[in-house]
Every structure is written in structure tokens, then in C-alpha cells.
């Protein structure tokens, strides 16, 4: 089958072959965008490329202008309907893909092909707006190679050059540009991305700036990496692997949000921090999480109001001890951090700031509030002191979770379809949910019991073993827990999920959805095969991120220091960049002149001819470029006679035979042989120019 297709392709005209190759390169460029485009855009693009390929294969004429205008108008309308805008990354990429596909139906001249090449190279660039992984880089390299090969074919108007020749020239051109690419990578100023990345995904594990109760009927684990950590010493125990993210204190009956900040409040008043014991130092590489909080291991020692200055932004420690960014984190961050596993935070005695953590939306969840009131009236709590009452109520609620048939599941179904009282439905009726249900309901019940409480989101747990020296925290480790305030103790972490699914906390094991067909097949072949393959790929991708994606401005300045620049800055970086690029440009220009023969003839035969003609002119002869060594030998004999020129004529006839005789070789003799011949010829000419004096009788 493959041979028949190859034979049929070989029998087609060059125009058909080159068009099909170009369409293949365009398809390779557009494939990674299929997951980001609306379904209609992928369908129209595929149909247009298929249509153009059939027209080329059958030698049919291209469509007129009006069908293309109609398809373009439909594409614009559908883009507006899908994105409610024609400006921005998502609608911009959609329209660019549609324009690329439609432009292939106008390939009537070379200038049209050049427009397609330009659009193709720009679309390759847009892949990095969605992913900067090693796989994306390799795929874009393949796409660039295909487009360059098509461009080389367009520059060869004569004959039918092979695809192998075009691909080789494209690869060589890419290698020639490699030094400039490396220099730009090392020395070009590191700036923040010009575009953001997608908004929070819906229906997958991961952090968000808010927590909406009952918004999703089912949640799928996202096993992509959220951050990598390398500890100086031992990693923390499993039950201490909590990474503090957004703290949520306001509840409107459905959505938990951060507390409204008051600029007049001193930021450290409510959550004063005391750390004890040894510090745990670690290095953190954070993937773009699209949230405005940096999740760090609890508890980082800086007090509220402290700041961390990074290349991309400045982070501030807020009053609830989370690190806030001025904008969503849409770029990869790398920093060194410190944590204390033994700490105390929050006021030791009750004050007005704690009232914010007792508020509940009026009119919501009456049955849960009644349940909490009934629990509080039980006799076992009546005679307890204030310092003992809070812990006793917390343990009673946790015991209720353990014994009341609660189920921890990623498929709880949608809450709130028949009633706005989401906590009532979860706490007293269905009792199915994941961490956000348990933490949100627990905080509501605690507040109903008169205990200040709040929801904390972040990550909990890591992979069981490090990869390439780095511990991996995945988006599937995203978690929500609670903090309650106790007199004399401050804020205490309470994780209600541990009451129903202790393995989630003690071992960091997130629930896994049912495996698909491929995962089942790999599991049958080898239970650890998929994990081994994933670990190997992630280790390789981690090297890519550490060495390439994490190359920062500080790395550039360190490079300047290693080159002898005492005080590196942007000016020194610019001067060095300009000097190196100018040097490369000068070298490339000289190489081009040499390659064209303007400065130096590359053909050894031609160089030898030019040298011989210069020497013969110094003897007064007039050698012409169309003449060969035989004609030059005749000129020597005519001018100086047969006897004085015997040696020079012999050498010229020898050269004639080597170059044009029956046994002539297309390759010149070795360099040493040519040099030896040249010395003998120079000696022969010298004897002609300076003849021996006649002897006296």
C-alpha cells in the first residue's frame, strides 16, 4: 500500500508534489492547536486542507474569491460567537488558523506561498503561548524544518529537485542559524510573557482563587506537575506536607472567597507568627498556576507585611500568612524558601478581628445550623472551660464524619439543583464529596458552634519518591482544609478529609478516576510500566526546565561575571550582545563572499588557472580564460623558443593531460602534489626569465 502511494506521488507533477508537502507541513504546524481551538475551527481547517490537497492531486482549478469570502465571513461570525471578541489570544489564534487554511486555496503564485510560510512560522511561535515543555519544543522544531524545506523548494524554480535535497538544505540553514539563536537565548533580556495563559480549568484538580461549592458533578485528577522541590536534608513527614495557598473566609452560601482586605488594618495584627525548632530549607520551582497566591510549605517564617522580590513580580505576605502576588502567576517561578514545621500563629486571646471568621450568610443551611445547635446543647459540653470546649467540639464533629457514612469521592454529583442549601444537602443528606465539600461544611458547622474558622486551600502531599533529586507536587495534590481558632493556641489546622480518607493525608494519595483502555493495557503488561515511563519523561522534562526555561536574568549576570565584567547590568549585556552579533554577522558576510568567489575561488582547478595566467602575464604573454594549458605552451615556445621552454612546456602538457586527457579525473590532485607541480613550474619559468649566460670561446 505504501509503495503504491509512493509510486502515485512520484508520477504527479512537481507542483502537485510540492503543494502536498506544504500542506503536510501546515498540518503538522496546526495539530498542537487542535486542543485549544473550538471544534468547528478544527473541522473547517481539516476540510479546507483536504479540499486543497484533492485539488492539487486531480489538477483542478482553485476556487474563486467569493467562496473564500463566504467561508471567511462564517469563520469570523463563529469566532465571535465562541469568544465574544475578535481581539485577544484565543480569538486571535483561531482567526490566524482559519486565515492560514483559507490562504492555501489562493496558492497561485510564489508570493502567495511566501504569505503561507510567514503565517506558518508565526503559528509555530503561538504554540509557546500554551506550553513550553520539551515535547512542544521538539514538535515546533519539526514544524519549522518542514516549513523551511517547503520554502527551499519554492526557491528552486527549475527542474524537479528531490525532497531529500530540500530537507538537507533546510537542516543546514537551521544549523547555520544555531549560533545566533544560542547567543540570543543567553543574552537577550529576560522579560515576562507578552500574553497570559488560559483561565482556570473547570472540572480538573488544581488551585483556584475561590472555591465554589457544588459547581462540578465530577472532577478529574490532573496529574500534571504543579511544582518541584529539592530539600536540603530530609523531606518533611507526610502529615506535614501542606503548602499554604489562598485563605478563604467569606461565604455567600455557594462560593468561598478571600476576606476583603482593609488598608487601614496593620497586616500583622490578627495572625502574628511564632516559629520554633529547626528550619527546613528547600528550592522551589513553581509552574504557572494562574492564581494570585504563591503556595509555600507551612510555615514560612516571614511575618505579615514581608516581601519577596523575584524577577517577574514582588510577593507580599498578607495578614492570613499567605503570599499574594500582584497578578495571577502566569510564568514559571524559581526561588529558595524556608519553612518551620513547628509554629504558632494568630492571636492568643479573642479580639474583634475574629468576628469575621464567625459570619454566616443569613437564611442558608438552617438544618445544619440546627444540627450544630443541638450538638452544642449536649450535656458533655456544658461544664467544659473555654480552653477545653473548642477542642472537644472539634473532635465531636470529626467523629461525626468518621461514623456517619461520609464517602470521599471525585464523582459526588452536582449539589444545589433542588435547593440553595448546599451544606444541608451534603452534611445531612447525600454525604458524598471531595475535600472542598468536607472543608467548607466543617467550617460552616464550626462557625455555627461559635468557633472562628476559615478554609485554607493549597497542596497536600508529594510523589512517593523523588525524580532526579526533585520531589514532585502535582495538581492532583490540590487540597482544601480548615483552620479553627482556639483560646491560648491561636489558629490550628484541622483536616476533615483525614477523618474519612486518612490515606489521602498520611500517604498523600489522591483518588484516581477509572483507568482508560491504554492505561489498562499497560497495567496488564507491567503494573509499574506507566509510572516508570512517566517518571523518565518528567525527569527529562525537568532537566529542560531547569537548564532552559529557568534561565533567568540573574543567570545572565552571572555569565557576565564569569566573562570578567565586574558590575554586570543591562548596558554591559547589550554591549556584549551587540559585539557578538556583529562579529557573527561579519563572519557570515565574509563566508558569503568567499562562497560566491568574490574574494577567493573555491575550485582548486580555477585557482590554479588564475595563478598560471598571472605568472604568464609577467613574462609578457597574453593568456586568455578560454584557452587551456596547450595554447599557453604554444605561446611560450613562440616567444622564447623550444629549448628554453622545454621544462615549462612539459609541465603544461602534463597539466593538460591531468585535466582534459582520457584518464582525467574530475577531482584535482592532492594538495601536496599540486604544490610540488607549482614549484617545478615556477623554477622552469625562472630559467626562462633569467637565461644562462653564453660560455666564452
Phi, psi and omega in degrees: 000315181293324179294321179296319178296318179296320178295317179297322179293322180294332180280349180283164178290165179296321180300317178295314181299313181295323179295316179296322178295317178297318179296324176296318177297321178295318179298318178298324179291326186272341185304314180299338180278352183300326180285346181257339185276154169300154183301321181295325181293317177297320181294313181296318180299314179298318179294320180295315179296321177295317177301314180295323178294320178294322178297319179292319182295320182269355180070029181275161179286152178285154181293162178284187185285322188293322174299323178292320178298321180294315179295321179296318179297318178297319180297318178297316180296317180292325177297317178296319180294327182280322188243353183057025179191157172248004182240138181125175185293307185297306177295327179296315179294321179300312180293324179296319178296317180295319178296320177299313181297315182292328181294334177295340177276004177239025182281075181256343182213169181297326180295326176295320178296322180294325175297319178296318178300316180299314178297323180295315179296323178292322178294326175300319178298323184291344177300326184283354172286341182252328182204144176236028182286169178296322179297319177297319180296317179295320181292318179295326176298318177297319179295318179297319179298316179297316180294321178295322177297317177296323178294321177297318178300322179293337179271003179244081187284343187257141175075202179224075182297146183287156176295328179297318178296315180296318180295322178295317178296322178295319178295320179294320177297321178296318179295324178296327179276355183299316179301318179295319178299317180295318179295317178297322178296318184286327192243345181291136183305135179277117182236162179292158180301145179285336180235156175279188177241173190302155176292175184305133177290146179254130175090015178225154179296153181147168182275154176218162178285344177225174177223112182260122182285128173074015183286333185238132177283335181210144180232135181256139179290129175260107184275009177293156187281132176265320178199160177238141182228143173231116186267146171271091186111206183285146173288155179295156178296158184305319184287353179251010184269063177251128179248113189283122177245222181297137174257125187247124185235340182259132182229127180253014182104342178222318188244132171266132180229161174297154178294144177293126182280147178241114184295342180277347180278140172290126191296339183260009188290315189275327187239057175300141188244135173232124179249148182221159176082186182287152178274149176247112182263141181205161176252134185237130170242113187256129174283160177299116184257351176066020176241167184259022179227136177267113181281115178244157181297132178286128006232129175289142195279349185292137178286167177301140183098348179288163181226150173238120180264116175250174180298320188271332186196171175246124181262145183234138177277118183273177186293336178264017170067027168255152181268115184259141177255154180290344180208165177304143182281103183245014175224160182286133181244146177223128182204162172260134185226173182220145180220150174240120182285340178252114184206167174218137180214156181099163179293146179275336179238155182297141174213179185294333182296337181284346180296332178297336183263015174245353186286141176227147180294129182293140175085000181254146172054055182295327182290322177293321177295321177293322178298316179295321179296320178295320177297318182294332182277355180298148187297328185294344181256358190287323186259011181279145175286166184300323182289336180260340184293314181302305178302324180294319178293321178299314180294325179294320179291320177296323178294325176297320179295321182293327191250358187255027174062034171287146182233129177270116186211152175273357181232069183278350188084167183274134177262156173084014180282330181250347183207146177281356185269081186292320182293320176301315183296320180283313190288326188243344185247283191279316176061035176240131179177175174249195195300325182294326177294314183293315182291317180296315180293321180298317181294320178299315180295319179298317179295323177295334177275000179086018181251122177301134183208158179206162179263136175240130177246158181168220178233150176221125177096165178215174173298155185295327181229147178287157177243119178056034180087358182246136172274138187253128170248126185254165175297335175290347175274002176302141189208161175225135178222186185237155168234133177240148180262133179237137179301134179078353181238337184081208182281133181238136177284131174228125181249098181294337177297328180295338180286332182253334180222074184298332180294335178297325184264315186289328181244356180068029183268113176276152176296143179246133175291170181298133184292149178276187185294317182294316180297321178295319180296316177295324178296324177292322180291312178202123183301328184258006184296313182296317180296322179293316179296317180296319180296319180295317179294318181293326176295318177295318179294328177294320176299318178300316182290319182291320186271330186249299186291332181268009176290114192245181177299322179296322176298323177295317179293324176296324177296318178297320178299319180293338177270003175100006178277116186289317181238082183291139175209184182295327180295315178296322179296318179294319179297315180296319179299313181297319181296314182292317180293322177295322178296316179295319179296319178296316178298320179295322178295316178296320178297322179295317178296319179294319181294327180278349180089006181290327180255329188202129181283128183281330183286122180299323177299315181294320178299319180295319177299316181297320179295318179297318181296322178294320180292319179293326177295325179294339176273359179095006178276171180232070179288140179251156184293333182277353181272159178249181180302329180297315179296322179293325177295319177297321178297320179297314181296320180294327185274319189242357179096166185282323186289310182295334185260012186301314183292317181293320179295321179299317180293322179293321178291327174296318177295322178300317181292319179297325187269322189234359183285177181300327181262020183294144179253142178293343179259140178290162176299165177302161184300320182294320179293321178295320179294321178295318178298319182295322179293317179297321180292320178298321178295321179294318178294325180295322179291331177287317182291330180236080182293153180291141178294147180290143181283144180284143177290000000 
